[in-house]
Coordinates of C-alpha atoms in Angstrom, one line a residue:
Chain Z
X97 CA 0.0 0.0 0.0
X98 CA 1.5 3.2 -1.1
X99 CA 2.2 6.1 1.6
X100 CA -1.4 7.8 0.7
X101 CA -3.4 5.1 0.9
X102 CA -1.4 4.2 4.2
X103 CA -2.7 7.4 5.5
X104 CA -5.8 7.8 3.2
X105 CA -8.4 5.2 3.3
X106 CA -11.8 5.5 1.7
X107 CA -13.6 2.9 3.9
X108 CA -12.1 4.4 6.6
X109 CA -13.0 8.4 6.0
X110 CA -16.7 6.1 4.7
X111 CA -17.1 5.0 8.5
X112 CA -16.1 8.4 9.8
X113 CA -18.5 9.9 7.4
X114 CA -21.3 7.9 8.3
X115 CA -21.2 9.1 12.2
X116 CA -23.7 11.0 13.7
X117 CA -22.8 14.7 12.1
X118 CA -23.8 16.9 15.5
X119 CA -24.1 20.8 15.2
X120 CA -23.2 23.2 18.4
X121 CA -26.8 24.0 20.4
X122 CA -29.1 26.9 19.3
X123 CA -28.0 28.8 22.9
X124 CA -24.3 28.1 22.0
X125 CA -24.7 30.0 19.0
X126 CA -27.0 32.4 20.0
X127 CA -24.3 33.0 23.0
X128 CA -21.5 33.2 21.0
X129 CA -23.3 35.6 18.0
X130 CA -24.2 37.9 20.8
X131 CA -20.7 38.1 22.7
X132 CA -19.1 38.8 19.0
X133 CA -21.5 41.9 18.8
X134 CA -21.0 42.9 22.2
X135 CA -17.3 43.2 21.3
X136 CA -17.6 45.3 19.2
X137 CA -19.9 47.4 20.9
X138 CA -17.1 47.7 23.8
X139 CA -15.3 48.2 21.7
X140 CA -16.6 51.5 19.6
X141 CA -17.1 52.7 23.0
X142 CA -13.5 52.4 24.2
X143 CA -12.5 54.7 21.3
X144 CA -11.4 57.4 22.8
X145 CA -11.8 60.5 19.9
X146 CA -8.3 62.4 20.4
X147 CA -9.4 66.2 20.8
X148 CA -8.1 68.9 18.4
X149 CA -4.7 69.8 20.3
X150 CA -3.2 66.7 20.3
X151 CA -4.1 66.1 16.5
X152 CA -2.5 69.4 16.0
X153 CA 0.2 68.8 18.3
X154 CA 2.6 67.8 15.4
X155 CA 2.1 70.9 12.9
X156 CA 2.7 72.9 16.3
X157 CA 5.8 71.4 17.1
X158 CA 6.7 72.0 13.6
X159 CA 5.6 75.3 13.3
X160 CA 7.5 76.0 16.3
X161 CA 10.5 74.4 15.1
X162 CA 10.5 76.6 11.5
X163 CA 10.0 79.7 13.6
X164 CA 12.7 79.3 15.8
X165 CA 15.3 78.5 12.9
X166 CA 13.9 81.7 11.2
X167 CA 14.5 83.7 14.3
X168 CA 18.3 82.4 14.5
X169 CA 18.9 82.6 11.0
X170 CA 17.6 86.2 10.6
X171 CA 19.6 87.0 14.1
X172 CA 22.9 85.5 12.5
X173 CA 22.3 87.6 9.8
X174 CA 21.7 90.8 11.7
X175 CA 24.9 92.8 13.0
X176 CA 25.2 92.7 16.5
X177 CA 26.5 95.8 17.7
X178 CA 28.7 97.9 16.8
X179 CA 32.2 97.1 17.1
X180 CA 34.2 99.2 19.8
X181 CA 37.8 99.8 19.1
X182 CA 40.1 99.3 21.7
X183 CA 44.0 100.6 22.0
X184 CA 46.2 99.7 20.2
X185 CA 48.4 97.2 22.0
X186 CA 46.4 95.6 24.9
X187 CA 43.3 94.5 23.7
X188 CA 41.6 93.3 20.2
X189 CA 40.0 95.3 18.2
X190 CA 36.7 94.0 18.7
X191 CA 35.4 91.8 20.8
X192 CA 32.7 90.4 18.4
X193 CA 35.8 89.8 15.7
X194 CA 38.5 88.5 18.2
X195 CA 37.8 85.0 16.6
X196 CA 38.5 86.7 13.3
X197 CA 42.3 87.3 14.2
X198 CA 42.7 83.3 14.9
X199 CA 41.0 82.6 11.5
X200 CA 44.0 81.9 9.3
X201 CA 43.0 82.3 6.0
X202 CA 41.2 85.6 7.0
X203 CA 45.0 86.8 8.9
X204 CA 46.4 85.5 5.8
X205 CA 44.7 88.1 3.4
X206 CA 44.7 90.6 6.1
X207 CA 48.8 90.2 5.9
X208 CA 48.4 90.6 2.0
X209 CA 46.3 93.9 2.7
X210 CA 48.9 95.4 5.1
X211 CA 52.1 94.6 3.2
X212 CA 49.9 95.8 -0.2
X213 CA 49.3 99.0 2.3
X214 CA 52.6 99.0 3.1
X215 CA 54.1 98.5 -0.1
X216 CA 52.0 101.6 -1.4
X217 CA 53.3 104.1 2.0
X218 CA 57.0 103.0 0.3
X219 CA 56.1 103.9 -2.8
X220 CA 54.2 107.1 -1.9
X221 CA 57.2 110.4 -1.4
X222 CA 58.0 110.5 1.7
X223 CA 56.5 114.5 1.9
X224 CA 53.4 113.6 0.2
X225 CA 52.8 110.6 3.2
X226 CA 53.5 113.1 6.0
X227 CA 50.7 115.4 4.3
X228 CA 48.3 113.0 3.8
X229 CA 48.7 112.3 7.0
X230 CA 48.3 115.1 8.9
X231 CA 45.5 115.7 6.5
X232 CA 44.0 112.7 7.6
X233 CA 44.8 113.4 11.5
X234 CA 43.5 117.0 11.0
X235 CA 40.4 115.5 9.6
X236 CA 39.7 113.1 12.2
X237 CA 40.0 115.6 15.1
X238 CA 37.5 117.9 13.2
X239 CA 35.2 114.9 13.0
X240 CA 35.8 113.7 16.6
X241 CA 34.6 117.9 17.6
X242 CA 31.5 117.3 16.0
X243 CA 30.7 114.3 17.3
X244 CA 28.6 114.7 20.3
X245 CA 29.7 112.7 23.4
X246 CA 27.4 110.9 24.3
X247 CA 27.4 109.3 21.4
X248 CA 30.7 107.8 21.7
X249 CA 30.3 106.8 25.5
X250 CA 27.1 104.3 24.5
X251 CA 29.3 102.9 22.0
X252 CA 33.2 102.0 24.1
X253 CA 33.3 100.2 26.2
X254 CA 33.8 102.1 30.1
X255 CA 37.0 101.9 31.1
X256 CA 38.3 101.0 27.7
X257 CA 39.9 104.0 25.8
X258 CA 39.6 103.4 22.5
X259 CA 40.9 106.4 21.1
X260 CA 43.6 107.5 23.1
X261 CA 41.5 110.2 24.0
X262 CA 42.8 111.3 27.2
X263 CA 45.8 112.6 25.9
X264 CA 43.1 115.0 23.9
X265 CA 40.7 116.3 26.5
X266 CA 38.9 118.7 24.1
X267 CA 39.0 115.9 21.3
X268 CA 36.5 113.2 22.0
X269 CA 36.7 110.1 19.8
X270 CA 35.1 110.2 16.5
X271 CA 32.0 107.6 15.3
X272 CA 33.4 106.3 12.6
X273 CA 31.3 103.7 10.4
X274 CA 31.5 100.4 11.6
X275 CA 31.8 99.4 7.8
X276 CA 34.7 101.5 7.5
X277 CA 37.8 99.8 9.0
X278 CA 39.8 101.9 7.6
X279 CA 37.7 105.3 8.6
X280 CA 37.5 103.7 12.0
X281 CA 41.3 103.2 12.7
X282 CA 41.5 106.9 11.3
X283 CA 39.0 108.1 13.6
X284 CA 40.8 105.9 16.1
X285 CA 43.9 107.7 15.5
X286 CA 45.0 110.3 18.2
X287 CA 44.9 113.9 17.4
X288 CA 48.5 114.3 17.9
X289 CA 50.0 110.8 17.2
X290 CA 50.0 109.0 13.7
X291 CA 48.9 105.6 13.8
X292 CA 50.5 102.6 14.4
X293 CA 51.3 99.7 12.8
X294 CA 50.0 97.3 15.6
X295 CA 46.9 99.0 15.4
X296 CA 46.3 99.5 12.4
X297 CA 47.0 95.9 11.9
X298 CA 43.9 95.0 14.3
X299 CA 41.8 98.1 13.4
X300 CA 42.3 96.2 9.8
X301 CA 42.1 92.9 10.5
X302 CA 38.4 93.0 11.9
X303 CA 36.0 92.4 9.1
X304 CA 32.6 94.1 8.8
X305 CA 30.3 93.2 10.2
X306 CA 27.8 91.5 8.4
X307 CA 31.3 89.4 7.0
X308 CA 32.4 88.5 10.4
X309 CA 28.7 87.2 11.6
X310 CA 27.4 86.0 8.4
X311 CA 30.5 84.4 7.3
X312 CA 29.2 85.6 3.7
X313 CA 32.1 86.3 1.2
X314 CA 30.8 89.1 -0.2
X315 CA 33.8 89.9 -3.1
X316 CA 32.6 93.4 -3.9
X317 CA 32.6 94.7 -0.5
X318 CA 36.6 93.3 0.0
X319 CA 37.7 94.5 -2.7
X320 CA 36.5 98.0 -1.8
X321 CA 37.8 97.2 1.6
X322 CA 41.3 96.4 0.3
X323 CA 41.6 99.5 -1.8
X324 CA 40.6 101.6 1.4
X325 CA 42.8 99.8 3.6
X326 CA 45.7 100.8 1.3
X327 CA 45.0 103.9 1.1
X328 CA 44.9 103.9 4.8
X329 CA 48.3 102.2 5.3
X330 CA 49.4 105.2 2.8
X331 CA 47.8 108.4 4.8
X332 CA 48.6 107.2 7.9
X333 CA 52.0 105.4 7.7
X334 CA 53.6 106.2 10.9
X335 CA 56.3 108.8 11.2
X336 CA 57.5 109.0 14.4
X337 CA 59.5 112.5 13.6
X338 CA 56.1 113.5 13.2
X339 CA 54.3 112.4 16.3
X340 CA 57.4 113.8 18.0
X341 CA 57.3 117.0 16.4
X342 CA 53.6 117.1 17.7
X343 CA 54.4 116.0 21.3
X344 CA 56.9 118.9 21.1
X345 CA 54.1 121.4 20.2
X346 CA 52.0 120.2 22.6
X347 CA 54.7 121.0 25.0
X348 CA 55.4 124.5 24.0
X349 CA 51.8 125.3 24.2
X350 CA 51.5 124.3 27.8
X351 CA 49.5 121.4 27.7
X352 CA 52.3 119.7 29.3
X353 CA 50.1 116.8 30.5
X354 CA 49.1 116.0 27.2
X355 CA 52.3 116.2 26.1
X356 CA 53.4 113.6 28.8
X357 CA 51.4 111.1 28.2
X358 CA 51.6 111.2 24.5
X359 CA 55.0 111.0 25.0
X360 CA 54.6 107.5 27.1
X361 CA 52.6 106.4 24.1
X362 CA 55.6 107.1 21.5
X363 CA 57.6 105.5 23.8
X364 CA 55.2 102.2 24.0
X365 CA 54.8 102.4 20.2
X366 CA 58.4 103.2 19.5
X367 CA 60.7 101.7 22.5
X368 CA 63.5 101.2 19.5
X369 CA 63.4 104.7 18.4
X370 CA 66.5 106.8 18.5
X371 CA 65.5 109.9 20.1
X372 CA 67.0 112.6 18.2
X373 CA 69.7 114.6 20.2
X374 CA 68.2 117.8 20.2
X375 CA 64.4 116.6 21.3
X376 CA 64.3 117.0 24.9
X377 CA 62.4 114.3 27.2
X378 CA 59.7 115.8 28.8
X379 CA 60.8 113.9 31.9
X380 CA 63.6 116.7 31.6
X381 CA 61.2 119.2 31.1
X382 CA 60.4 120.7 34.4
X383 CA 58.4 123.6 34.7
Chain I
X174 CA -28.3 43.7 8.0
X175 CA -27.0 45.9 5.4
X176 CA -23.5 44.8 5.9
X177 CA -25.0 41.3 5.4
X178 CA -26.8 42.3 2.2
X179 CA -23.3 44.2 1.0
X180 CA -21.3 40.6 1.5
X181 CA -23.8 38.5 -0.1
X182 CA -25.2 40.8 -2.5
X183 CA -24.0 38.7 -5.3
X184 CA -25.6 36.0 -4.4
X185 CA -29.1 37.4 -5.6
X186 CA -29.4 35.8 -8.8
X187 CA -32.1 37.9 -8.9
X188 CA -30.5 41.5 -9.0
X189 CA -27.9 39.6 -11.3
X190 CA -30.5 39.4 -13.8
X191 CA -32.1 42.8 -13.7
X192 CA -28.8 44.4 -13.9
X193 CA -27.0 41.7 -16.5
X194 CA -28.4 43.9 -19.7
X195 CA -26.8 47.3 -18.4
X196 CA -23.2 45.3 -17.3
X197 CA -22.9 43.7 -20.8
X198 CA -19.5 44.8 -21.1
X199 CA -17.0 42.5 -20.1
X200 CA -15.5 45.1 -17.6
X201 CA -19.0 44.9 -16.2
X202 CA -19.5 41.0 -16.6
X203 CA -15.8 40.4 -14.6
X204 CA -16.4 42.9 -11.7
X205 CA -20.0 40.8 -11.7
X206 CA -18.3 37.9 -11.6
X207 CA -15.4 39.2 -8.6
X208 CA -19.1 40.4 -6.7
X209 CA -20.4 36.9 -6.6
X210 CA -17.2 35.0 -5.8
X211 CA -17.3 33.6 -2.2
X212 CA -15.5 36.3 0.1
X213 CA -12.5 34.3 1.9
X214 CA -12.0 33.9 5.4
X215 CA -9.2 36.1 5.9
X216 CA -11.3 39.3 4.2
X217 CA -14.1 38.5 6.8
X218 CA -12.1 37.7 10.2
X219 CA -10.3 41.1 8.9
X220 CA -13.7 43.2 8.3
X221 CA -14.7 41.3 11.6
X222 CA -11.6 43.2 13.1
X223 CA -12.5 46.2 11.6
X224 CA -15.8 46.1 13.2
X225 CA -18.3 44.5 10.4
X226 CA -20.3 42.1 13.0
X227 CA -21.7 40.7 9.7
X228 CA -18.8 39.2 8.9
X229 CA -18.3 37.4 11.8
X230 CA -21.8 35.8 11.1
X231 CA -20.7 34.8 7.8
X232 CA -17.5 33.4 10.0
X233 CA -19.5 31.5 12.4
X234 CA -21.7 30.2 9.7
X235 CA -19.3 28.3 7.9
X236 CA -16.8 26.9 10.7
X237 CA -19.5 25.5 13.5
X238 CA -20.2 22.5 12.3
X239 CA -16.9 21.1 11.6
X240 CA -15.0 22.7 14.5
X241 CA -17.6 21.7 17.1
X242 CA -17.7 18.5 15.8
X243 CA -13.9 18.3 16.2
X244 CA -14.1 19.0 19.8
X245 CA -17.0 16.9 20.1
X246 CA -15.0 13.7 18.9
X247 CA -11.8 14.8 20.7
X248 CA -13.4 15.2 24.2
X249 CA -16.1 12.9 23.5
X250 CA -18.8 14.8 26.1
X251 CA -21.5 17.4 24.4
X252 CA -21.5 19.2 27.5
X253 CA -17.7 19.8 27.2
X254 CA -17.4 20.1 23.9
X255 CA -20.3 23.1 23.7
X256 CA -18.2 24.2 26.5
X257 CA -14.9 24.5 24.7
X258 CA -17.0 25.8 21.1
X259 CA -17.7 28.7 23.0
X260 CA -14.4 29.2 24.6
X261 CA -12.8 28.6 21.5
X262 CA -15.0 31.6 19.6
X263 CA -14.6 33.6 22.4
X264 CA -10.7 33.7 22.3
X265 CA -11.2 34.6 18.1
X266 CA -13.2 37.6 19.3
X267 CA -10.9 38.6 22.2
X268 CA -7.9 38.3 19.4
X269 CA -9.7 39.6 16.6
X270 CA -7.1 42.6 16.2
X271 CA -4.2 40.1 16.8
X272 CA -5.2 38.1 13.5
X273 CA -2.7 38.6 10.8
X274 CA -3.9 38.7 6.9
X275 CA -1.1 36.7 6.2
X276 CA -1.8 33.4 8.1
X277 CA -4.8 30.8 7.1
X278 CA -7.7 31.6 9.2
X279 CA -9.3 28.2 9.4
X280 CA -5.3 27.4 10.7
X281 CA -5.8 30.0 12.9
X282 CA -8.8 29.0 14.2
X283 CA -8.3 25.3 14.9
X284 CA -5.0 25.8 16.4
X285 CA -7.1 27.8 19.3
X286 CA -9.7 25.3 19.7
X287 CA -6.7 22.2 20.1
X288 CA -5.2 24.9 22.7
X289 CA -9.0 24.6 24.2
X290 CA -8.8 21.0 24.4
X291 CA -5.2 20.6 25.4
X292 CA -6.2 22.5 28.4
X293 CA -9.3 20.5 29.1
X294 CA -7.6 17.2 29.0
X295 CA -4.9 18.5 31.1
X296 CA -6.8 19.5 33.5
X297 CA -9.4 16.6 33.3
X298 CA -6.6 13.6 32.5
X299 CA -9.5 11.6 31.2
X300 CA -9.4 8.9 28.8
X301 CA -12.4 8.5 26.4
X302 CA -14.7 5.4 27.5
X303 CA -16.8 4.0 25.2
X304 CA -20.0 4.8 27.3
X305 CA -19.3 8.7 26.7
X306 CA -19.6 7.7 23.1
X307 CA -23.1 9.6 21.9
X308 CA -24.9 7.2 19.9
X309 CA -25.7 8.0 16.1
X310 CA -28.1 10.0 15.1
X311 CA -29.8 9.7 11.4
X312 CA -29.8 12.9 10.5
X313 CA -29.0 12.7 6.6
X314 CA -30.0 10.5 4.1
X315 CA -26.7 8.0 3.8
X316 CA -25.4 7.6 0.7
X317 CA -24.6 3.9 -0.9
X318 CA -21.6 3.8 0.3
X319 CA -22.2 4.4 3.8
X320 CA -25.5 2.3 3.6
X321 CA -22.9 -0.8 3.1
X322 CA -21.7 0.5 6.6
X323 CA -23.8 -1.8 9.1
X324 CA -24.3 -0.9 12.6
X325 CA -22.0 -3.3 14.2
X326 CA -19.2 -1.8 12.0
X327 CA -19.7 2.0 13.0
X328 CA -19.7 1.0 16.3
X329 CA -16.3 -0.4 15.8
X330 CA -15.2 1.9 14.0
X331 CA -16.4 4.6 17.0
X332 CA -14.7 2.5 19.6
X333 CA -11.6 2.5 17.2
X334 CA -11.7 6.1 17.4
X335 CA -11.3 6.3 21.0
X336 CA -9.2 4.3 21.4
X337 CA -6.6 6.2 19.5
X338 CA -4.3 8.0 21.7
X339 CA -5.3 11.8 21.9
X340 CA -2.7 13.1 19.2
X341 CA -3.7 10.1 16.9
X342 CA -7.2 11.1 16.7
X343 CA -6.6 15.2 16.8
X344 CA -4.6 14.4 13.6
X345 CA -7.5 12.2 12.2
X346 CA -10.2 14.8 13.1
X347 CA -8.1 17.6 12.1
X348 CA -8.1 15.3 8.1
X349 CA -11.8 14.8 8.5
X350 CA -13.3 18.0 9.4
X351 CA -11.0 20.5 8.8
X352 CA -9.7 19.0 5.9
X353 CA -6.4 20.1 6.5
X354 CA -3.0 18.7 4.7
X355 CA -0.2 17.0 6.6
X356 CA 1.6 20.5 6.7
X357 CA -1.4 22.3 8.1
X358 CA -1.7 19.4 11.1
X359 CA 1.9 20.0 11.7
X360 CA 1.2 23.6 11.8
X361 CA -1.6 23.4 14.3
X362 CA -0.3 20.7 16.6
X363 CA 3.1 22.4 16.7
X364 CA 5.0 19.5 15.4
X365 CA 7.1 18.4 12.7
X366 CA 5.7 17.2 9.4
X367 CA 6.8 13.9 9.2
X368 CA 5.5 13.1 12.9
X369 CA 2.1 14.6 11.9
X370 CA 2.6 12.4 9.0
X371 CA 3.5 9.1 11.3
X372 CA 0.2 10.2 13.6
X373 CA -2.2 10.1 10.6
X374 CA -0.6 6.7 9.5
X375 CA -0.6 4.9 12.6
X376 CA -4.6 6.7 13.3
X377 CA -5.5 5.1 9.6
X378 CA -3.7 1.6 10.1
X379 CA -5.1 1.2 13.5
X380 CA -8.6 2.1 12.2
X381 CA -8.1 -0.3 8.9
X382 CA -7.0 -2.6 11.9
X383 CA -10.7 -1.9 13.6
X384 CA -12.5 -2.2 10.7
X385 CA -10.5 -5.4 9.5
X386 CA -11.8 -6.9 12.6
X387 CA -15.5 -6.2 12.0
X388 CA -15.3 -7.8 8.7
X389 CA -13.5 -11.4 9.7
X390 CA -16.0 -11.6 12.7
X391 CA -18.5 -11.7 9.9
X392 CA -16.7 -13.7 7.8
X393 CA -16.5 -16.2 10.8

């Protein structure tokens, strides 16, 4: 007998077939119809409909979410404040674009801007760079008059000269544009003093503003940047014969204080300068 | 009842007719012909789930007879085996949101009514005496080849039955009712093929054997 008939047998599945055939009871049925209706009954009662907030919940979150990137983006965008010049030596320029300095590639075309600035002050006569840049000094003072004062103490920071201003009592600091590096480290610029190198270097090296915070290249605005910043390094190259000359006049018109601490200035700007033999110290200057 | 009507709307030859002269078109004809084929028992159990008590109806219809009868044979009691009928539809409602499209309902279903009886006869760790044996009913009109059967014979045959041990005949009933495969017993019982394979061959040969018996005593 082959394996299906082994388990197959007609006569067999015959007898089985001919057994009684019973059905489940009328109340079994009934019983069970019933409990499969009540169970769904239950069951549409159970649904709990969720109310409008929490089927909103999600474009909430969402909208929330797009909102709050707009706000940072549109912040990030927007110039904080504006940026305060400090002195020359001691502190960074601004403290908003101290993170600026430590970019390298930013220092690196910085370095290109000063040497081109540089290179131009060398090429300039050496007359026609002292004019321009008592030009530029006279200018500056004549801004920094009109400038109300008030204006310029919202804007440095207290205790922070920016401008070297107390050597110039009558002089308060100029407002120069914060787009203007180069207007700003002229404005920056004591009356009486040319400026420096060192801070012209910083007064140069911080970007505008919307640069620094946007991190945009925008290729128009540095190449107008790096033509004034030349012509910056050429007006106001510094001449220390000059800033002597003008510590000298301040001495011989009295304001002897002035004329101190200006001189303590050179003297921090210049500490390998040969004093020329005939320029008197105005430590040696008693009254 | 409209559910109902939407289910076995095809079945009204009556409507068929009325509508055949507008859905002449053989788009018409084959949805016609997708509208009157018999909806399985996945799509119900699953609009069952979905809350169509309809469906369940349907459900209930076609599996009561079979899988009562199957408990009926396997416990041997009425009383019990309306007992475990109802437990066993109970547990389908209770998991009608657990059934998965994917997996044969009338598997599904008869793997929670052996569960059922699993647990009875653990519980009850009774075996099948003849006296619990219901005696047969005539309920149909036998056919030829069951009229051969004499009485003597189908009581053998009964006793046979319960004398089987209780996976033996779970594998037999499962053939006869359910009419499952050899792969669908394994399925059910939880066991390999080939041993639900050796249970419906030693349930068969033991039966033959039964049977066998009943025709030599006559022969004597």
């Amino acid at each position: 007998m082959s394996e299906r008939n082994d388990i197959e047998d007609r006569n067999v599945s015959a007898h089985y077939r001919a057994l009684e055939r019973p059905e489940p009871p009328e109340s079994v049925d009934r019983a069970v119809l019933t409990q499969a209706r009540d169970a769904l009954k239950k069951h549409a009662n159970k649904v709990v409909h969720t109310s409008p907030a929490r089927r909103y919940a999600p474009f909430a979150i969402a909208a929330t979410v797009l909102l709050s990137f707009g706000i940072v983006t549109q912040i990030s965008r927007t110039p904080e404040f504006e940026a305060p010049v400090f002195d020359s030596d001691t502190q960074p320029v601004a403290s908003g674009r101290a993170g600026a300095l430590e970019d390298g590639a930013l220092e690196g075309k910085l370095e290109q801007d000063e040497a081109q600035g540089q290179q131009d002050a060398l090429d300039a006569p050496v007359e026609e760079t002292r004019v321009d840049a008592q030009a530029v000094i006279a200018e500056s003072i004549k801004g920094a008059a009109e400038e109300p004062a008030a204006k310029r103490s919202s804007v440095e920071p207290e205790g922070e000269v920016a401008t070297g201003g107390s050597s110039h009592p009558g002089a308060p600091a100029p407002e120069p544009r914060s787009d203007q590096p180069a207007a700003r480290a002229r404005a920056a610029a004591p009356a009486s003093a040319p400026v420096s190198d060192a801070e012209l270097e910083k007064v140069s090296a911080a970007p505008t503003g919307d640069a620094s915070m946007t991190g945009i290249d925008d290729k128009s605005d540095a190449g107008e940047r790096q033509q004034r910043l030349s012509q910056a390094h050429a007006k106001a190259a510094p001449v220390p014969e000059q800033w002597l000359e003008q510590i000298q006049e301040l001495w011989d018109s009295g304001d002897r204080d002035a004329a101190r601490t200006e001189f303590e200035r050179f003297l921090e700007m210049h500490p390998d300068y040969e004093l020329p033999e005939n320029f008197p110290l105005p430590e040696d200057k008693t009254d | 009842m409209g559910q109902l009507a939407t289910i076995t709307q095809p079945f009204c030859a009556t409507q068929h007719a009325r509508l055949r002269p507008r859905f002449a078109s053989p788009l018409r004809q084959r949805m016609l012909r997708r509208m009157t084929q018999r909806v399985g028992d996945r799509d119900l159990m699953v609009r069952y789930g979905k809350g169509e008590a309809d469906a369940f109806d349907l459900l209930y219809g076609r599996h009561k007879g079979p899988l009562y009868r199957y408990l009926m044979r396997q416990c041997g009691r009425d009383d019990v085996a309306a007992d475990l009928f109802q437990e066993t539809w109970s547990r389908v409602i209770q998991a009608r949101h657990r059934y998965a499209p994917t997996a044969k309902f009338t598997t599904w279903l008869y793997r929670i009514a052996r569960n059922c009886a699993v647990d009875w006869a653990r519980k009850q760790r009774v075996s099948l005496s003849l006296d619990d044996v219901p005696e047969p009913a005539a309920e149909r009109e036998p056919t030829p080849e069951q009229a051969a059967i004499t009485g003597e014979s189908l009581h053998r045959f009964r006793h046979a039955l319960t004398e089987l041990s209780f996976e033996q005949r779970e594998a037999f009933l499962l053939r006869e009712e359910g009419g499952f495969g050899v792969g669908d017993i394994a399925a059910i019982t939880g066991v390999g093929r080939e041993t639900a394979k050796s249970r419906l061959r030693y349930a068969a040969r033991k039966l033959r054997a039964a049977l066998a018996e009943d025709t030599e005593t006559l022969d004597e």
